[in-house]
């Protein structure tokens, strides 16, 4: 798949490292500290084998209130520009806002990661004009309320139908199929059962014939099942990344890059022997 001038071979699964760009508690005092931390974190994830760095300004997090546009731009743009300048990687912008997409791609981002699958005003057109690949994620409801009462007849079928419709809208807007990535959206308007049903049936998403991205890292589907706090979810994160890989996921969006690289290497080797 082509990400601006960089080609990434997704026939071998790749790791996307999550970079959290958290709000500054002080207007400038905390600013440089956060910036330096982001650069160190990026460098270490790349050394550990990440192919993508996902930069998010927190607007899309479950339970989160919408972040102000200018605030989101101020948080992500300097980071994206600096990563692009300093490192040889693909920066992904985790946003739903058209203006953030446009500005982030101008600053160096080569992938748009939208948990709202380009349903916000102007997003389809902004992504088409940006002419970079897009990850379309499924979500039921909106972040603030989506975990209150998620309901499906068949979660896998509904996720596939939704993603298929969004792919059609993307192609109508001028994007090509080879620019699309799909994601079932683990934890986004899904009960524990829904999440595991989806993981069990992840291979069915391959009927849409575009790369699958899977994000389960440190999520509640692990914590709630196992009774583990956020800092105790590594084993669960590795198992779910491995299972997703076995089901054909091509991008694993994770916090723990080094450990996931190892897990994906073993899983891919076994998966490839199976096909012979
Ligand atoms: C709190 C809860 C903070 C959940 C952050 C999160 C995905 C994503 C996120 C995903 C894609 C996280 C999530 N999750 N983008 N953004 N797929 N494409 O764990 O699963 O980072 S936010």
PDB file of N, CA and C in Angstrom, residues 105-170:
ATOM      1  N   UNK A 105      -2.347  16.159   7.092  1.00  0.00           N
ATOM      2  CA  UNK A 105      -1.712  15.616   5.883  1.00  0.00           C
ATOM      3  C   UNK A 105      -0.732  16.648   5.316  1.00  0.00           C
ATOM      4  N   UNK A 106      -1.094  17.927   5.370  1.00  0.00           N
ATOM      5  CA  UNK A 106      -0.172  18.981   4.927  1.00  0.00           C
ATOM      6  C   UNK A 106       1.082  19.001   5.802  1.00  0.00           C
ATOM      7  N   UNK A 107       0.930  18.676   7.091  1.00  0.00           N
ATOM      8  CA  UNK A 107       2.066  18.675   8.019  1.00  0.00           C
ATOM      9  C   UNK A 107       2.908  17.403   7.903  1.00  0.00           C
ATOM     10  N   UNK A 108       2.410  16.403   7.169  1.00  0.00           N
ATOM     11  CA  UNK A 108       3.230  15.205   6.970  1.00  0.00           C
ATOM     12  C   UNK A 108       2.529  13.867   7.161  1.00  0.00           C
ATOM     13  N   UNK A 109       1.336  13.862   7.730  1.00  0.00           N
ATOM     14  CA  UNK A 109       0.626  12.591   7.926  1.00  0.00           C
ATOM     15  C   UNK A 109       0.343  11.939   6.570  1.00  0.00           C
ATOM     16  N   UNK A 110       0.444  10.608   6.521  1.00  0.00           N
ATOM     17  CA  UNK A 110       0.247   9.895   5.251  1.00  0.00           C
ATOM     18  C   UNK A 110      -0.856   8.844   5.365  1.00  0.00           C
ATOM     19  N   UNK A 111      -1.605   8.904   6.458  1.00  0.00           N
ATOM     20  CA  UNK A 111      -2.735   7.999   6.678  1.00  0.00           C
ATOM     21  C   UNK A 111      -3.743   8.703   7.579  1.00  0.00           C
ATOM     22  N   UNK A 112      -5.013   8.630   7.198  1.00  0.00           N
ATOM     23  CA  UNK A 112      -6.084   9.190   8.023  1.00  0.00           C
ATOM     24  C   UNK A 112      -6.780   8.044   8.733  1.00  0.00           C
ATOM     25  N   UNK A 113      -6.811   8.101  10.072  1.00  0.00           N
ATOM     26  CA  UNK A 113      -7.455   7.068  10.878  1.00  0.00           C
ATOM     27  C   UNK A 113      -8.692   7.683  11.522  1.00  0.00           C
ATOM     28  N   UNK A 114      -9.861   7.336  11.018  1.00  0.00           N
ATOM     29  CA  UNK A 114     -11.090   7.985  11.498  1.00  0.00           C
ATOM     30  C   UNK A 114     -12.047   6.981  12.124  1.00  0.00           C
ATOM     31  N   UNK A 115     -12.218   7.089  13.438  1.00  0.00           N
ATOM     32  CA  UNK A 115     -13.149   6.197  14.149  1.00  0.00           C
ATOM     33  C   UNK A 115     -14.606   6.461  13.744  1.00  0.00           C
ATOM     34  N   UNK A 116     -14.869   7.562  13.056  1.00  0.00           N
ATOM     35  CA  UNK A 116     -16.223   7.834  12.566  1.00  0.00           C
ATOM     36  C   UNK A 116     -16.352   7.566  11.058  1.00  0.00           C
ATOM     37  N   UNK A 117     -15.326   6.936  10.489  1.00  0.00           N
ATOM     38  CA  UNK A 117     -15.380   6.460   9.101  1.00  0.00           C
ATOM     39  C   UNK A 117     -15.822   7.538   8.103  1.00  0.00           C
ATOM     40  N   UNK A 118     -15.324   8.760   8.323  1.00  0.00           N
ATOM     41  CA  UNK A 118     -15.580   9.900   7.410  1.00  0.00           C
ATOM     42  C   UNK A 118     -17.053  10.303   7.337  1.00  0.00           C
ATOM     43  N   UNK A 119     -17.761  10.156   8.469  1.00  0.00           N
ATOM     44  CA  UNK A 119     -19.180  10.552   8.482  1.00  0.00           C
ATOM     45  C   UNK A 119     -19.390  11.993   8.945  1.00  0.00           C
ATOM     46  N   UNK A 120     -18.360  12.619   9.500  1.00  0.00           N
ATOM     47  CA  UNK A 120     -18.505  14.014   9.922  1.00  0.00           C
ATOM     48  C   UNK A 120     -18.535  14.925   8.695  1.00  0.00           C
ATOM     49  N   UNK A 121     -19.091  16.114   8.910  1.00  0.00           N
ATOM     50  CA  UNK A 121     -19.231  17.084   7.827  1.00  0.00           C
ATOM     51  C   UNK A 121     -17.882  17.385   7.147  1.00  0.00           C
ATOM     52  N   UNK A 122     -17.857  17.226   5.830  1.00  0.00           N
ATOM     53  CA  UNK A 122     -16.671  17.583   5.056  1.00  0.00           C
ATOM     54  C   UNK A 122     -15.551  16.559   5.062  1.00  0.00           C
ATOM     55  N   UNK A 123     -15.699  15.498   5.863  1.00  0.00           N
ATOM     56  CA  UNK A 123     -14.589  14.547   6.047  1.00  0.00           C
ATOM     57  C   UNK A 123     -14.319  13.716   4.785  1.00  0.00           C
ATOM     58  N   UNK A 124     -15.387  13.271   4.129  1.00  0.00           N
ATOM     59  CA  UNK A 124     -15.213  12.475   2.908  1.00  0.00           C
ATOM     60  C   UNK A 124     -14.410  13.256   1.870  1.00  0.00           C
ATOM     61  N   UNK A 125     -14.819  14.496   1.661  1.00  0.00           N
ATOM     62  CA  UNK A 125     -14.161  15.337   0.657  1.00  0.00           C
ATOM     63  C   UNK A 125     -12.726  15.673   1.073  1.00  0.00           C
ATOM     64  N   UNK A 126     -12.533  15.965   2.359  1.00  0.00           N
ATOM     65  CA  UNK A 126     -11.186  16.290   2.838  1.00  0.00           C
ATOM     66  C   UNK A 126     -10.250  15.102   2.639  1.00  0.00           C
ATOM     67  N   UNK A 127     -10.735  13.912   2.948  1.00  0.00           N
ATOM     68  CA  UNK A 127      -9.897  12.717   2.803  1.00  0.00           C
ATOM     69  C   UNK A 127      -9.605  12.441   1.332  1.00  0.00           C
ATOM     70  N   UNK A 128     -10.618  12.608   0.484  1.00  0.00           N
ATOM     71  CA  UNK A 128     -10.421  12.374  -0.948  1.00  0.00           C
ATOM     72  C   UNK A 128      -9.400  13.364  -1.504  1.00  0.00           C
ATOM     73  N   UNK A 129      -9.501  14.618  -1.088  1.00  0.00           N
ATOM     74  CA  UNK A 129      -8.567  15.634  -1.569  1.00  0.00           C
ATOM     75  C   UNK A 129      -7.161  15.427  -1.018  1.00  0.00           C
ATOM     76  N   UNK A 130      -7.073  14.917   0.196  1.00  0.00           N
ATOM     77  CA  UNK A 130      -5.766  14.659   0.808  1.00  0.00           C
ATOM     78  C   UNK A 130      -5.027  13.565   0.038  1.00  0.00           C
ATOM     79  N   UNK A 131      -5.794  12.668  -0.593  1.00  0.00           N
ATOM     80  CA  UNK A 131      -5.214  11.619  -1.436  1.00  0.00           C
ATOM     81  C   UNK A 131      -4.204  10.732  -0.700  1.00  0.00           C
ATOM     82  N   UNK A 132      -4.579  10.347   0.516  1.00  0.00           N
ATOM     83  CA  UNK A 132      -3.788   9.376   1.285  1.00  0.00           C
ATOM     84  C   UNK A 132      -4.731   8.252   1.718  1.00  0.00           C
ATOM     85  N   UNK A 133      -4.200   7.088   2.084  1.00  0.00           N
ATOM     86  CA  UNK A 133      -5.080   6.023   2.561  1.00  0.00           C
ATOM     87  C   UNK A 133      -5.881   6.425   3.804  1.00  0.00           C
ATOM     88  N   UNK A 134      -7.022   5.768   3.972  1.00  0.00           N
ATOM     89  CA  UNK A 134      -7.912   6.043   5.096  1.00  0.00           C
ATOM     90  C   UNK A 134      -8.280   4.742   5.798  1.00  0.00           C
ATOM     91  N   UNK A 135      -8.245   4.769   7.129  1.00  0.00           N
ATOM     92  CA  UNK A 135      -8.775   3.639   7.892  1.00  0.00           C
ATOM     93  C   UNK A 135     -10.187   3.983   8.340  1.00  0.00           C
ATOM     94  N   UNK A 136     -11.146   3.173   7.876  1.00  0.00           N
ATOM     95  CA  UNK A 136     -12.562   3.352   8.209  1.00  0.00           C
ATOM     96  C   UNK A 136     -12.900   2.431   9.374  1.00  0.00           C
ATOM     97  N   UNK A 137     -13.294   3.011  10.518  1.00  0.00           N
ATOM     98  CA  UNK A 137     -13.615   2.191  11.687  1.00  0.00           C
ATOM     99  C   UNK A 137     -15.104   2.173  11.965  1.00  0.00           C
ATOM    100  N   UNK A 138     -15.591   1.044  12.456  1.00  0.00           N
ATOM    101  CA  UNK A 138     -16.988   0.936  12.853  1.00  0.00           C
ATOM    102  C   UNK A 138     -17.174   1.379  14.304  1.00  0.00           C
ATOM    103  N   UNK A 139     -18.221   2.158  14.531  1.00  0.00           N
ATOM    104  CA  UNK A 139     -18.602   2.550  15.899  1.00  0.00           C
ATOM    105  C   UNK A 139     -20.114   2.608  15.943  1.00  0.00           C
ATOM    106  N   UNK A 140     -20.717   2.121  17.015  1.00  0.00           N
ATOM    107  CA  UNK A 140     -22.163   2.309  17.208  1.00  0.00           C
ATOM    108  C   UNK A 140     -22.354   3.428  18.216  1.00  0.00           C
ATOM    109  N   UNK A 141     -23.078   4.467  17.831  1.00  0.00           N
ATOM    110  CA  UNK A 141     -23.311   5.607  18.720  1.00  0.00           C
ATOM    111  C   UNK A 141     -22.124   6.556  18.730  1.00  0.00           C
ATOM    112  N   UNK A 142     -22.091   7.402  19.734  1.00  0.00           N
ATOM    113  CA  UNK A 142     -21.024   8.393  19.869  1.00  0.00           C
ATOM    114  C   UNK A 142     -20.227   8.115  21.142  1.00  0.00           C
ATOM    115  N   UNK A 143     -18.927   8.440  21.143  1.00  0.00           N
ATOM    116  CA  UNK A 143     -18.045   8.085  22.255  1.00  0.00           C
ATOM    117  C   UNK A 143     -18.615   8.311  23.665  1.00  0.00           C
ATOM    118  N   UNK A 144     -19.272   9.445  23.876  1.00  0.00           N
ATOM    119  CA  UNK A 144     -19.725   9.776  25.234  1.00  0.00           C
ATOM    120  C   UNK A 144     -20.730   8.756  25.792  1.00  0.00           C
ATOM    121  N   UNK A 145     -21.530   8.169  24.895  1.00  0.00           N
ATOM    122  CA  UNK A 145     -22.634   7.315  25.362  1.00  0.00           C
ATOM    123  C   UNK A 145     -22.619   5.897  24.789  1.00  0.00           C
ATOM    124  N   UNK A 146     -21.628   5.610  23.936  1.00  0.00           N
ATOM    125  CA  UNK A 146     -21.700   4.376  23.141  1.00  0.00           C
ATOM    126  C   UNK A 146     -21.646   3.078  23.949  1.00  0.00           C
ATOM    127  N   UNK A 147     -21.100   3.134  25.165  1.00  0.00           N
ATOM    128  CA  UNK A 147     -21.002   1.898  25.957  1.00  0.00           C
ATOM    129  C   UNK A 147     -22.217   1.692  26.875  1.00  0.00           C
ATOM    130  N   UNK A 148     -23.203   2.602  26.801  1.00  0.00           N
ATOM    131  CA  UNK A 148     -24.349   2.509  27.706  1.00  0.00           C
ATOM    132  C   UNK A 148     -25.213   1.294  27.408  1.00  0.00           C
ATOM    133  N   UNK A 149     -25.591   1.103  26.132  1.00  0.00           N
ATOM    134  CA  UNK A 149     -26.420  -0.058  25.785  1.00  0.00           C
ATOM    135  C   UNK A 149     -26.239  -0.493  24.335  1.00  0.00           C
ATOM    136  N   UNK A 150     -25.067  -1.037  24.023  1.00  0.00           N
ATOM    137  CA  UNK A 150     -24.846  -1.453  22.637  1.00  0.00           C
ATOM    138  C   UNK A 150     -25.743  -2.640  22.265  1.00  0.00           C
ATOM    139  N   UNK A 151     -26.365  -2.567  21.096  1.00  0.00           N
ATOM    140  CA  UNK A 151     -27.289  -3.625  20.663  1.00  0.00           C
ATOM    141  C   UNK A 151     -27.062  -3.992  19.200  1.00  0.00           C
ATOM    142  N   UNK A 152     -27.042  -5.286  18.952  1.00  0.00           N
ATOM    143  CA  UNK A 152     -26.908  -5.785  17.577  1.00  0.00           C
ATOM    144  C   UNK A 152     -27.771  -7.031  17.412  1.00  0.00           C
ATOM    145  N   UNK A 153     -28.252  -7.225  16.188  1.00  0.00           N
ATOM    146  CA  UNK A 153     -28.846  -8.507  15.805  1.00  0.00           C
ATOM    147  C   UNK A 153     -27.689  -9.501  15.618  1.00  0.00           C
ATOM    148  N   UNK A 154     -26.746  -9.115  14.766  1.00  0.00           N
ATOM    149  CA  UNK A 154     -25.514  -9.887  14.552  1.00  0.00           C
ATOM    150  C   UNK A 154     -24.377  -8.892  14.369  1.00  0.00           C
ATOM    151  N   UNK A 155     -23.542  -8.788  15.386  1.00  0.00           N
ATOM    152  CA  UNK A 155     -22.531  -7.722  15.390  1.00  0.00           C
ATOM    153  C   UNK A 155     -21.602  -7.803  14.176  1.00  0.00           C
ATOM    154  N   UNK A 156     -21.166  -9.002  13.813  1.00  0.00           N
ATOM    155  CA  UNK A 156     -20.230  -9.135  12.678  1.00  0.00           C
ATOM    156  C   UNK A 156     -20.867  -8.690  11.372  1.00  0.00           C
ATOM    157  N   UNK A 157     -22.097  -9.172  11.111  1.00  0.00           N
ATOM    158  CA  UNK A 157     -22.796  -8.782   9.877  1.00  0.00           C
ATOM    159  C   UNK A 157     -23.019  -7.273   9.827  1.00  0.00           C
ATOM    160  N   UNK A 158     -23.406  -6.700  10.966  1.00  0.00           N
ATOM    161  CA  UNK A 158     -23.690  -5.258  10.983  1.00  0.00           C
ATOM    162  C   UNK A 158     -22.427  -4.437  10.776  1.00  0.00           C
ATOM    163  N   UNK A 159     -21.323  -4.888  11.354  1.00  0.00           N
ATOM    164  CA  UNK A 159     -20.040  -4.188  11.158  1.00  0.00           C
ATOM    165  C   UNK A 159     -19.627  -4.276   9.687  1.00  0.00           C
ATOM    166  N   UNK A 160     -19.748  -5.465   9.105  1.00  0.00           N
ATOM    167  CA  UNK A 160     -19.370  -5.647   7.692  1.00  0.00           C
ATOM    168  C   UNK A 160     -20.251  -4.775   6.791  1.00  0.00           C
ATOM    169  N   UNK A 161     -21.565  -4.787   7.025  1.00  0.00           N
ATOM    170  CA  UNK A 161     -22.470  -3.974   6.196  1.00  0.00           C
ATOM    171  C   UNK A 161     -22.149  -2.487   6.299  1.00  0.00           C
ATOM    172  N   UNK A 162     -21.884  -2.039   7.527  1.00  0.00           N
ATOM    173  CA  UNK A 162     -21.531  -0.632   7.717  1.00  0.00           C
ATOM    174  C   UNK A 162     -20.255  -0.282   6.952  1.00  0.00           C
ATOM    175  N   UNK A 163     -19.220  -1.103   7.116  1.00  0.00           N
ATOM    176  CA  UNK A 163     -17.936  -0.810   6.473  1.00  0.00           C
ATOM    177  C   UNK A 163     -18.058  -0.851   4.949  1.00  0.00           C
ATOM    178  N   UNK A 164     -18.859  -1.792   4.456  1.00  0.00           N
ATOM    179  CA  UNK A 164     -19.082  -1.886   3.010  1.00  0.00           C
ATOM    180  C   UNK A 164     -19.732  -0.605   2.480  1.00  0.00           C
ATOM    181  N   UNK A 165     -20.739  -0.093   3.197  1.00  0.00           N
ATOM    182  CA  UNK A 165     -21.394   1.153   2.800  1.00  0.00           C
ATOM    183  C   UNK A 165     -20.414   2.325   2.818  1.00  0.00           C
ATOM    184  N   UNK A 166     -19.597   2.384   3.847  1.00  0.00           N
ATOM    185  CA  UNK A 166     -18.626   3.481   3.922  1.00  0.00           C
ATOM    186  C   UNK A 166     -17.581   3.384   2.803  1.00  0.00           C
ATOM    187  N   UNK A 167     -17.209   2.162   2.437  1.00  0.00           N
ATOM    188  CA  UNK A 167     -16.277   1.977   1.312  1.00  0.00           C
ATOM    189  C   UNK A 167     -16.903   2.503   0.024  1.00  0.00           C
ATOM    190  N   UNK A 168     -18.180   2.236  -0.168  1.00  0.00           N
ATOM    191  CA  UNK A 168     -18.888   2.724  -1.363  1.00  0.00           C
ATOM    192  C   UNK A 168     -18.890   4.253  -1.382  1.00  0.00           C
ATOM    193  N   UNK A 169     -19.168   4.878  -0.231  1.00  0.00           N
ATOM    194  CA  UNK A 169     -19.165   6.349  -0.142  1.00  0.00           C
ATOM    195  C   UNK A 169     -17.774   6.908  -0.456  1.00  0.00           C
ATOM    196  N   UNK A 170     -16.739   6.231   0.017  1.00  0.00           N
ATOM    197  CA  UNK A 170     -15.368   6.679  -0.251  1.00  0.00           C
ATOM    198  C   UNK A 170     -15.071   6.622  -1.748  1.00  0.00           C
TER     199      UNK A 170
END
